[in-house]
Coordinates of C-alpha atoms and ligand atoms in Angstrom, one line a residue:
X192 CA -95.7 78.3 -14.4
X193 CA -93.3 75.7 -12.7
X194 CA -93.4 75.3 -9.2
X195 CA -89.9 75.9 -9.1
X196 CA -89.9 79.2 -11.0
X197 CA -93.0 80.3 -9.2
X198 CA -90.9 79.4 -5.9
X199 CA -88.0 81.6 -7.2
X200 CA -90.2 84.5 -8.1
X201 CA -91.8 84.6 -4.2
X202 CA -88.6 84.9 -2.9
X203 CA -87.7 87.7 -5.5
X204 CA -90.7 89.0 -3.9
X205 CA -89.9 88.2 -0.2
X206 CA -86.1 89.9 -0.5
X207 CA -87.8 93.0 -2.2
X208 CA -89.9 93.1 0.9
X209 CA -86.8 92.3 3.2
X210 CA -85.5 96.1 2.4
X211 CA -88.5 97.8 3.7
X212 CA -89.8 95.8 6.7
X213 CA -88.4 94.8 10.0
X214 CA -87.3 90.8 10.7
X215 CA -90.3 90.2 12.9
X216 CA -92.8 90.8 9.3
X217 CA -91.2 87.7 8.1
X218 CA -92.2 85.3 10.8
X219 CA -95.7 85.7 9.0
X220 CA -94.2 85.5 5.3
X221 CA -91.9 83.4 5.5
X222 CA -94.3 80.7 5.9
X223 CA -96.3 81.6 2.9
X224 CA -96.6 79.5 0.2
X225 CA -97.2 80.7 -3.5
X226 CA -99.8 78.5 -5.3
X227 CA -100.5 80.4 -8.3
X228 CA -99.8 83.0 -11.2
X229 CA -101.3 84.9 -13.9
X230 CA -100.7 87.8 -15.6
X231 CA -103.6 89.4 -13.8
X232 CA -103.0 87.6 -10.4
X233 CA -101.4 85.9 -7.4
X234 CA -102.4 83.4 -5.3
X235 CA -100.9 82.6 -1.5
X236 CA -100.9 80.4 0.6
X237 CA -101.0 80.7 4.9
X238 CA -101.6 77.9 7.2
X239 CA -104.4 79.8 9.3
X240 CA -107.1 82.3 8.7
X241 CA -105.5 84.1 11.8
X242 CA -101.7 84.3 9.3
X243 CA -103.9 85.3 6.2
X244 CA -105.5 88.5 8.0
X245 CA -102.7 89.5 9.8
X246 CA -100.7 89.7 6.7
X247 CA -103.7 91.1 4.8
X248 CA -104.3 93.8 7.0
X249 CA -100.3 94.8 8.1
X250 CA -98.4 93.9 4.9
X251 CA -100.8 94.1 1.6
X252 CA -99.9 97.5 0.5
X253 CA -95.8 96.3 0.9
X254 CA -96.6 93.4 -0.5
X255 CA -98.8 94.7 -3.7
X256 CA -95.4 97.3 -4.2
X257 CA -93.0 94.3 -4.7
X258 CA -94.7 92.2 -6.7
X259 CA -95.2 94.9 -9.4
X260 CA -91.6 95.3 -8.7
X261 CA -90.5 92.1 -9.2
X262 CA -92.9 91.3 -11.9
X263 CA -93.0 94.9 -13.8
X264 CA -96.5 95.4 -13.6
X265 CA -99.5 95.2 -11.1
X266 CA -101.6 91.6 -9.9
X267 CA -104.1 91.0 -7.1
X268 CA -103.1 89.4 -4.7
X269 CA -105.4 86.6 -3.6
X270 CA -104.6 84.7 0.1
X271 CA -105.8 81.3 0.8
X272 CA -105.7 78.9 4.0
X273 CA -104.1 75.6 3.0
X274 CA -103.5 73.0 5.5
X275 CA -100.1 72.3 5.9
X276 CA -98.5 68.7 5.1
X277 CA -100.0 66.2 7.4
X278 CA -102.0 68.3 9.5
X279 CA -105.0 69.6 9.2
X280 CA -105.5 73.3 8.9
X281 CA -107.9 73.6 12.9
X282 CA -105.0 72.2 14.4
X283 CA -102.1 74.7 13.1
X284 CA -104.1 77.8 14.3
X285 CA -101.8 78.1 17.0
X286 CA -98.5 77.2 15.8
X287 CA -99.3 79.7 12.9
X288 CA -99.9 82.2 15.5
X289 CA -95.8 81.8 16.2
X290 CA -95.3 80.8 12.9
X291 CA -91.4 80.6 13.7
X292 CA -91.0 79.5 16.9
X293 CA -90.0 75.6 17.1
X294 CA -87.5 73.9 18.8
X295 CA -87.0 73.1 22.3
X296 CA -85.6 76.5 23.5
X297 CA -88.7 78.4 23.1
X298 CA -90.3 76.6 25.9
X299 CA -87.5 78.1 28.6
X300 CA -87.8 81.4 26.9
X301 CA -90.4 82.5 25.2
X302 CA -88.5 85.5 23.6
X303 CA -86.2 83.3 21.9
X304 CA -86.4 81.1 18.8
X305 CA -84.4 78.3 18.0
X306 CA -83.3 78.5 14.5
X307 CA -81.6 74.9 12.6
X308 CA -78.5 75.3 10.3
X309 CA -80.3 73.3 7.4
X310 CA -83.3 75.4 7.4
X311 CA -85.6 72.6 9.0
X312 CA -87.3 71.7 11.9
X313 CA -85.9 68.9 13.4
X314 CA -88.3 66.1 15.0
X315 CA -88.9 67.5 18.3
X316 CA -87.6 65.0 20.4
X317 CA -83.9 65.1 18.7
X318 CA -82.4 67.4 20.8
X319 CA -80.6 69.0 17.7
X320 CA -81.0 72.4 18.6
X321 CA -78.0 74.6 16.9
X322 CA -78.6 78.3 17.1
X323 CA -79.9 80.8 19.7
X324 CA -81.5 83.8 17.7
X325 CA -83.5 86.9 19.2
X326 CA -86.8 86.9 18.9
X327 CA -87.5 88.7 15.9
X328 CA -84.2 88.6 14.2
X329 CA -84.2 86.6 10.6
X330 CA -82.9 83.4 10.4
X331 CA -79.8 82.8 8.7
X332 CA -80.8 82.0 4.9
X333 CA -79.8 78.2 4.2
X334 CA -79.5 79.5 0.6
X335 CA -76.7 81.7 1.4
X336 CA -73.9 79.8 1.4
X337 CA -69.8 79.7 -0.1
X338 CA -71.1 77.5 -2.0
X339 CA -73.4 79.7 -4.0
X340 CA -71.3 82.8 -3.7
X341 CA -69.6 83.3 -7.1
X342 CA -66.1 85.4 -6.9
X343 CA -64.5 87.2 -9.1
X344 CA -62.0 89.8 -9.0
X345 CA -64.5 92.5 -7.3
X346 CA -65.0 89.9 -3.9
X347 CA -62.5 87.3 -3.9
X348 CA -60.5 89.1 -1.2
X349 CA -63.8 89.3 0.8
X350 CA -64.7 85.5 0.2
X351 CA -61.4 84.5 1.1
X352 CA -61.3 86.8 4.6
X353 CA -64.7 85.7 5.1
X354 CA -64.2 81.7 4.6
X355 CA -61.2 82.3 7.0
X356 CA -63.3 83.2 9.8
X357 CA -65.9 80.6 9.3
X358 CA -63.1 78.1 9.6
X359 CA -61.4 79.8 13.0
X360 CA -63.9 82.0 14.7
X361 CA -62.5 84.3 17.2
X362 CA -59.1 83.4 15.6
X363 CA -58.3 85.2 12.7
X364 CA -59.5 88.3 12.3
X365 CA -61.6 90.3 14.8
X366 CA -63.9 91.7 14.4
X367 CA -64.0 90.7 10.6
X368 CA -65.7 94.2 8.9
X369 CA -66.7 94.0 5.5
X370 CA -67.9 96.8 3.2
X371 CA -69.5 98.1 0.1
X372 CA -72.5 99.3 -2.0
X373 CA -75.9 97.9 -2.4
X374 CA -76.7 94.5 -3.2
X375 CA -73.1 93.5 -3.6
X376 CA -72.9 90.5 -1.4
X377 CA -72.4 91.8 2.3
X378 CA -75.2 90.1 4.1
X379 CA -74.9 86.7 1.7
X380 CA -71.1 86.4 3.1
X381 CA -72.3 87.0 6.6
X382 CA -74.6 84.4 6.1
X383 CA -72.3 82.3 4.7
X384 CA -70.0 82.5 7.6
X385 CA -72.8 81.5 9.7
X386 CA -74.0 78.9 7.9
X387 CA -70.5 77.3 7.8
X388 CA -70.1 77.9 11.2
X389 CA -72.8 75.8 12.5
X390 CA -71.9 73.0 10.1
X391 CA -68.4 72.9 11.4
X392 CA -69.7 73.8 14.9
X393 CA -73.2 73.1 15.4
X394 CA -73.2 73.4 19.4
X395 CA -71.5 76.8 18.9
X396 CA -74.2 79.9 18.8
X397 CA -74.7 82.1 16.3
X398 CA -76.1 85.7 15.9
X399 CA -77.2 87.4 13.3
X400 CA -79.1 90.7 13.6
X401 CA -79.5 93.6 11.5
X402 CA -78.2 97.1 13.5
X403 CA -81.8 98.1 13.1
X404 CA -83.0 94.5 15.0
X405 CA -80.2 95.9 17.5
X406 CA -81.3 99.0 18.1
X407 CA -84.9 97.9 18.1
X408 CA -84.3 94.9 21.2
X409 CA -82.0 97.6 23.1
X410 CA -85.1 100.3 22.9
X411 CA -87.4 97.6 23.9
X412 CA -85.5 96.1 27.0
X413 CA -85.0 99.9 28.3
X414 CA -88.9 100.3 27.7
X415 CA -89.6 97.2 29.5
X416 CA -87.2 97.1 32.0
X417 CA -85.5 94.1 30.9
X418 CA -82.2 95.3 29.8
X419 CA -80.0 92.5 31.8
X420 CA -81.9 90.2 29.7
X421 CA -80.7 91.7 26.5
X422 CA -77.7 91.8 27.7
X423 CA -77.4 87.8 28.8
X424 CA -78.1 87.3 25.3
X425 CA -76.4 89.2 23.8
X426 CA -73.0 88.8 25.1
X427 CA -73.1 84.8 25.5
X428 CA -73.5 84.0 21.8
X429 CA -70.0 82.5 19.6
X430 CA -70.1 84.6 16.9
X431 CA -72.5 88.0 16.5
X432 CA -72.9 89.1 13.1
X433 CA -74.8 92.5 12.6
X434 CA -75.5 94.2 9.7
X435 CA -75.5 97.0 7.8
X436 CA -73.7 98.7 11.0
X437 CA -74.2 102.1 9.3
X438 CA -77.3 102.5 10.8
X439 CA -75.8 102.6 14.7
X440 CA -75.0 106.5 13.3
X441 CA -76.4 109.1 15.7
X442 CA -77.9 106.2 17.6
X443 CA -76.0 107.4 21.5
X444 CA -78.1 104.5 23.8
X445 CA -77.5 101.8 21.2
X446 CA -73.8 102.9 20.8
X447 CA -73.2 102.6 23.9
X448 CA -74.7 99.4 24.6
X449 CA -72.9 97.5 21.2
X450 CA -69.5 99.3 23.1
X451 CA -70.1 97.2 26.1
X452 CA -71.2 93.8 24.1
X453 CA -68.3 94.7 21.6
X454 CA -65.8 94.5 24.5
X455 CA -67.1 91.2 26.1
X456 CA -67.2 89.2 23.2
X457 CA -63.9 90.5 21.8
X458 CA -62.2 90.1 25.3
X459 CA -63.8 86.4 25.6
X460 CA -62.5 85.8 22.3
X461 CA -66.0 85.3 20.4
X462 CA -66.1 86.4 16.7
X463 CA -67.5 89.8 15.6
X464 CA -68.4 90.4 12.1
X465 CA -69.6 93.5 11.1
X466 CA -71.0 94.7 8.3
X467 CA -71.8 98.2 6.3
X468 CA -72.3 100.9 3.3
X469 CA -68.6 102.4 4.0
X470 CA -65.7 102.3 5.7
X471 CA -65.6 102.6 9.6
X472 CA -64.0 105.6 9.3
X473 CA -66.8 107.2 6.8
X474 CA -69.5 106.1 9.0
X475 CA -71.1 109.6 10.8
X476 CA -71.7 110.1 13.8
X477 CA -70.1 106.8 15.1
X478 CA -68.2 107.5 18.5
X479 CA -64.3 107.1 17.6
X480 CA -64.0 104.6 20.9
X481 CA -66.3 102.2 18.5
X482 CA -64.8 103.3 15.1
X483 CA -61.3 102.4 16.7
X484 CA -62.6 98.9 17.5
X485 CA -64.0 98.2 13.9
X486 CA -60.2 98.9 12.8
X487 CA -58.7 96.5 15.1
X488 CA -59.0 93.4 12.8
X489 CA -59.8 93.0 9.3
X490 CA -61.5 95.4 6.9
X491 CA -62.5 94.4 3.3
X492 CA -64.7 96.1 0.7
X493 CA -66.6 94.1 -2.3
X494 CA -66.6 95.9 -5.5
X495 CA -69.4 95.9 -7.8
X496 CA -68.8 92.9 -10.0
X497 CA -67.1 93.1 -13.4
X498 CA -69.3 91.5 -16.4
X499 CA -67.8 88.1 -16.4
X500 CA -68.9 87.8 -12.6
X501 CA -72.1 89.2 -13.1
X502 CA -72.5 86.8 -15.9
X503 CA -71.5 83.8 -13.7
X504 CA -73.9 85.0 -10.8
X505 CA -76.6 84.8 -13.6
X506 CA -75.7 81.4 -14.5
X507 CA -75.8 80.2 -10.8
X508 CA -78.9 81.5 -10.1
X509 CA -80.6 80.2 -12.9
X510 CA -79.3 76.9 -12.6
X511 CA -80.4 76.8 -8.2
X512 CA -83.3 78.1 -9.7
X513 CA -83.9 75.5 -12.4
X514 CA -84.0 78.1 -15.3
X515 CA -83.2 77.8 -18.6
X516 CA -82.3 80.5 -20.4
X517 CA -80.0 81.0 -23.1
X518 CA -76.7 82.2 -22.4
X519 CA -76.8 84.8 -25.0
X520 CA -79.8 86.2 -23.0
X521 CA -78.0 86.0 -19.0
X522 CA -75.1 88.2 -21.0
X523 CA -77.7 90.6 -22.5
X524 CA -79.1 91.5 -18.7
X525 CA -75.7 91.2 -17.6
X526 CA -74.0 93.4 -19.8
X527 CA -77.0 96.2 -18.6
X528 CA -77.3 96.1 -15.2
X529 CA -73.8 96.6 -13.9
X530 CA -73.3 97.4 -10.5
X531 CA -76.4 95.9 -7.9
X532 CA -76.7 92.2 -7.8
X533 CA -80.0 92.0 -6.2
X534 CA -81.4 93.7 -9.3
X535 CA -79.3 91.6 -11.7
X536 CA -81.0 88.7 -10.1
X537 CA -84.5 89.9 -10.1
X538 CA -84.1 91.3 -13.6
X539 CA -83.3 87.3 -14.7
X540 CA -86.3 86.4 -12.4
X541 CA -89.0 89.2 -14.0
X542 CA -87.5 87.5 -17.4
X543 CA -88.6 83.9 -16.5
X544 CA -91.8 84.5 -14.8
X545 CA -93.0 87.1 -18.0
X546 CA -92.0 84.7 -20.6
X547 CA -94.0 81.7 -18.7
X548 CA -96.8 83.8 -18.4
X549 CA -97.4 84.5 -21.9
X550 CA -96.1 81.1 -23.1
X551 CA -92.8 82.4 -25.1
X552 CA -89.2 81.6 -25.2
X553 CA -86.9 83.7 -23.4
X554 CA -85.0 85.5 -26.0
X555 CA -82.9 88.4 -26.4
X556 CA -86.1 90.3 -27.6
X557 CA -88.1 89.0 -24.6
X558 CA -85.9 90.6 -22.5
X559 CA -86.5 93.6 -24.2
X560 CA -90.1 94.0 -23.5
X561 CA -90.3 92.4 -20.0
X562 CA -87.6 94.6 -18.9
X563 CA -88.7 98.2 -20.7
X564 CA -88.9 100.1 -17.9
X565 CA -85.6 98.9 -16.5
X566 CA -83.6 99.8 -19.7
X567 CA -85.8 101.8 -21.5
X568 CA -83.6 102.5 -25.1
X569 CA -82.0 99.5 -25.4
X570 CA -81.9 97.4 -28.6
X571 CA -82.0 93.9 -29.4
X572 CA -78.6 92.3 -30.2
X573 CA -77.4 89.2 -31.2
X574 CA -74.0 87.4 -30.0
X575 CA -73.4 85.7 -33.1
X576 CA -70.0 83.8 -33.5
X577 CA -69.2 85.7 -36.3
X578 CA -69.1 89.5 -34.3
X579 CA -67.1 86.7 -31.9
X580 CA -64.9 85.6 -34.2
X581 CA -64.2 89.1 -35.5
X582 CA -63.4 91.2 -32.1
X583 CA -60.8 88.1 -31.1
X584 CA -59.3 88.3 -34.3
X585 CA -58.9 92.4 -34.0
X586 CA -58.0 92.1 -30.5
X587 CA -54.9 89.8 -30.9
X588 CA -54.0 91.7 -34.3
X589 CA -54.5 88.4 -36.4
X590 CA -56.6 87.1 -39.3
X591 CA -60.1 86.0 -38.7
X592 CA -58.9 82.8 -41.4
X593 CA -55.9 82.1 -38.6
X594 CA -58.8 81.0 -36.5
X595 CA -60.3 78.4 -39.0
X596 CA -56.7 77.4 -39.8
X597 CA -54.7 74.6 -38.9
X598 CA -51.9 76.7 -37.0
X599 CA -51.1 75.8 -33.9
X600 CA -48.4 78.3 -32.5
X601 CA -49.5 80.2 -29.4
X602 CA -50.4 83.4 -31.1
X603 CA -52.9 81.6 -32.9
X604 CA -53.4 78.6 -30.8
X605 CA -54.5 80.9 -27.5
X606 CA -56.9 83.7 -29.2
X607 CA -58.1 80.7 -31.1
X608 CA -59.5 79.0 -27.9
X609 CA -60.6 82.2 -26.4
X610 CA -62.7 82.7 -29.1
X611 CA -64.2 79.4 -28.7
X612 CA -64.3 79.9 -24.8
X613 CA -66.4 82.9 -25.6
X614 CA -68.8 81.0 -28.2
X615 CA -69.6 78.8 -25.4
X616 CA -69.9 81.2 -23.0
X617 CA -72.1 84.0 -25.3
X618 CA -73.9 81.6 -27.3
X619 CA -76.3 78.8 -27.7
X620 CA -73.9 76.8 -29.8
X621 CA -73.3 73.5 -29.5
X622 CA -69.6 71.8 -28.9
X623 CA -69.8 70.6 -32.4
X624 CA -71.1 73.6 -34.3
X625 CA -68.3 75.8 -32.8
X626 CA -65.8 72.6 -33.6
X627 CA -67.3 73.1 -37.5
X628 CA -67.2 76.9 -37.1
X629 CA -63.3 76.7 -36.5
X630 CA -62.4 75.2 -39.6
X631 CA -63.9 71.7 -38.9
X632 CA -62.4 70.5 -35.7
X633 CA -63.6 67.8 -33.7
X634 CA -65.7 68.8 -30.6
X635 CA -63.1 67.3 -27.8
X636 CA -61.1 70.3 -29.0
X637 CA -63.0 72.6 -28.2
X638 CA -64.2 71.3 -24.9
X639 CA -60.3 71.1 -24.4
X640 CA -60.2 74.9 -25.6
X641 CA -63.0 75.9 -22.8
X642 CA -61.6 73.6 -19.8
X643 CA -58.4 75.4 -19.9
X644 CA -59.6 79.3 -20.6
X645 CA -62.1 78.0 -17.4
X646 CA -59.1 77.1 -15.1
X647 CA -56.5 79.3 -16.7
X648 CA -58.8 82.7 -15.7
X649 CA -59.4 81.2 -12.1
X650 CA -55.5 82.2 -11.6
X651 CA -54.5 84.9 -14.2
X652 CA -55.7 88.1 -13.1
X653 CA -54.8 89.5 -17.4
X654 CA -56.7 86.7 -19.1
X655 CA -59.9 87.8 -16.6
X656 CA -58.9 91.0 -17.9
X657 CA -58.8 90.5 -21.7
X658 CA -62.4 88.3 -21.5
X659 CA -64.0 91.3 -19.9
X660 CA -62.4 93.8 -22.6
X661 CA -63.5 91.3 -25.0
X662 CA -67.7 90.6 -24.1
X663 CA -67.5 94.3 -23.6
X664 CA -66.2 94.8 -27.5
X665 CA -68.6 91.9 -28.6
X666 CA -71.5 93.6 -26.4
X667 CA -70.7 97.0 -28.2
X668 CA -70.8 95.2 -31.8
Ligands
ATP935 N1 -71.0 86.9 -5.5 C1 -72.3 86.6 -5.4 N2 -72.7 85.3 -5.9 C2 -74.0 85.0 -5.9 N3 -75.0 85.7 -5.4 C3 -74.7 87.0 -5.0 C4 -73.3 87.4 -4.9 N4 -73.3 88.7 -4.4 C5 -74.6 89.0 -4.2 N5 -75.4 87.9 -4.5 C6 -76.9 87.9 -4.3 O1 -77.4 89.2 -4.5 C7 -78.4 89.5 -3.6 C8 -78.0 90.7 -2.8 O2 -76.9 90.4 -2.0 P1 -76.9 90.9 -0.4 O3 -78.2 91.0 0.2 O4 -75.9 90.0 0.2 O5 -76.3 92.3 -0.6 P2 -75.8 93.4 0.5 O6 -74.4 93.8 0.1 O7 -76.0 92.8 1.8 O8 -76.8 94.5 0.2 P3 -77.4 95.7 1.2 O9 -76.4 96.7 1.2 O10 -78.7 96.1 0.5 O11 -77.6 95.1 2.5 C9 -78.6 88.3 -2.8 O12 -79.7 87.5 -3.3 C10 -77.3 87.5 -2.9 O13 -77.4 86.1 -2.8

């Protein structure tokens, strides 16, 4: 298997993991490196004996659960020390020990790390420090960025809200709440805002915590005594982003505490951006002084995504992932898995890693098998441009002929380079053979006929519309 693929299937692995353990778990995995994989097993990689025993004895059993997960059936898992680039592994034992601590800050505070908006470690003498983050809160993801969040008609509101903020913290809308189901995008946008932030503003600082990272620090600074601590940190950051804000239900101490840092920032005029499963007003048990300040600035919900999204996030991901696989294939997952995008994305992932393992193209039937217990009845099909051809043609009330013919008035002309849109988009056909396909054109035509669907579809909400009644039709066939 590629490096690159078996890169993209670790962090398939990791993200399983992300659901079920706390931030502080991933300053030992997110250091790990994959090295290997077979169908029977998985090799890792740590930087110290003291990382490879600390995550074999705290996270194995986790860790065993998400890669059958992600990979549909059982491997052992193997752990190696590997000396990291351009050290050797004695001396690492104990920057391993802190695997994430780096940067300058750590040294005035210990409880602190100093995360960098790229994802690196600067050189230490550089001075570029960028972001303040708790102690065992994740970084922000440098992956999650506008960049490689694809919109559609279920999130552009969102995207647009959210890119607004990034650009004018504190400005626009405050707090900036965002909502909606599982996997859907909530904690990529946050991201997102952060990440922009820091390019835009790198001496600004940045926050991001999940409610449960909240609640967590304000237990542990009661415990310990060290609650005007928390609170120093907490309310002298730029913009706070917390998560999945559903969880502060029922929770009176932490309520109370997010109240008080709620009001400082806001009143300073620092950003808040909040996200979570529902509405404010749905949350439970939320007290209604708190639920009240949620509603004073924005609120935006993503939807789950239609299938022309879904099949565009597909296509993203497996080109940052260096994938090739047939388009016919990303619209086969797509067209089953309809509303979670983190499954979407590890469904395309389980695809890639089983057909590398047993050495076999990824095809339509491929899918089939590696994803059985994700769709158990479903059937092979084939987007040919024929069933193409013929659900355009029945769609527009016109001849399946008018599409090979020479006409050119609109009601031919248009479904004429949908349907070509759609044979680029569904199949594995070349420019040319869809040029031959309609009646012998030349390939610039239909290159011509795609450009324009593309950019017509980014503006008109009825042509997103028709394509999705359309692949649904064709997907049907
Ligand atoms: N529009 C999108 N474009 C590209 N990738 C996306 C998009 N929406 C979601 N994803 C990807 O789907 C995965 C799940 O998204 P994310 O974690 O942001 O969901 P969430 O709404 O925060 O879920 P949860 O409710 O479980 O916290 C991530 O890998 C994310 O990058």
């Amino acid at each position: 298997m590629e490096q690159s693929q078996l890169q993209a299937v670790w962090e398939q692995i990791l993200n399983n993991m992300r659901d079920q353990l706390a931030g502080s778990a991933f300053k030992w995995l997110d250091p790990v490196q994959p090295l290997s994989l077979t169908d029977s097993e998985l090799v890792l990689g740590t930087q110290t004996g003291m990382a490879r025993d600390w995550i074999t004895s705290h996270y194995l059993t986790i860790l065993e659960d998400a890669v059958t997960a992600v990979l549909g059936s059982q491997r052992k898992i193997t752990m190696k020390v590997v000396a990291p680039e351009g050290g050797e592994a004695a001396n690492t034992e104990q920057k391993a020990a802190e695997p994430v601590k780096r940067g300058r800050r750590e040294k005035e505070n210990p409880d602190q790390v100093t995360l960098f908006h790229d994802g690196q470690t600067p050189a230490a003498d550089s001075g570029e420090m960028h972001i303040v983050a708790a102690g065992d809160s994740s970084s922000l993801n440098p992956k999650y960025t506008f960049d490689t969040f694809v919109t559609g008609s279920s999130n552009r509101f969102a995207h647009a809200a959210a890119m607004a903020v990034a650009e004018s913290p504190g400005k626009v809308y405050n707090p900036f709440f965002m909502y909606g189901g599982v996997g859907l995008g909530k904690t990529h946008l946050m991201h997102a805002i952060g990440n922009r932030v820091l390019h835009n503003h790198p001496e600004m600082r940045v926050l991001y915590v999940s409610s449960e990272q909240f609640t967590n620090e304000i237990i542990r600074s009661i415990q310990e005594g060290t609650a005007e601590k928390f609170r120093q940190k907490y309310r002298n950051i730029d913009v706070l982003l917390v998560d999945d804000i559903q969880f502060l239900s029922g929770k009176t101490s932490t309520q109370e505490e997010f109240f008080h840092t709620f009001n400082t920032l806001h009143d300073a005029q620092k950003q808040i951006i909040l996200s979570s499963d529902r509405p404010p007003r749905e949350v439970e048990r939320l007290e209604d002084r708190l639920r009240s300040r949620f509603e004073w600035g924005l609120i935006t919900d993503i939807q789950a995504p239609d299938l022309e999204t879904r099949i565009a996030i597909l296509k993203n991901k497996a080109q940052l992932d260096h994938f090739s696989v047939p388009n016919d294939v990303m619209v086969y997952i797509a067209s089953r898995i309809d509303s979670n995008i983190r499954e979407l994305e590890g469904a395309l992932t389980r695809v890639v890693a089983y057909a590398s393992l047993i050495k076999k193209p990824v095809t339509t039937d491929l899918v089939t098998e590696a994803l059985k217990d994700v769709f158990p009845n479903s059937k092979t099909k084939e987007v040919t441009m024929e069933v193409i051809q013929e659900i355009v043609a029945s769609y527009f009330k016109i001849r399946i002929e008018d599409l090979h013919a020479k006409k050119r008035t609109r009601t031919i002309a248009y479904p004429r380079q949908i349907a070509m849109y759609l044979c680029r988009e569904l199949t594995d056909t070349s420019l040319p053979q869809i040029g031959n396909f309609f009646g012998g054109r030349d390939h610039t035509t239909v290159l011509h006929a795609c450009d324009k669907i593309t950019k017509e579809k980014e503006s008109d909400r009825k042509l997103t519309t028709i394509l999705n009644e359309l692949i649904e039709r064709i997907q049907k066939m």
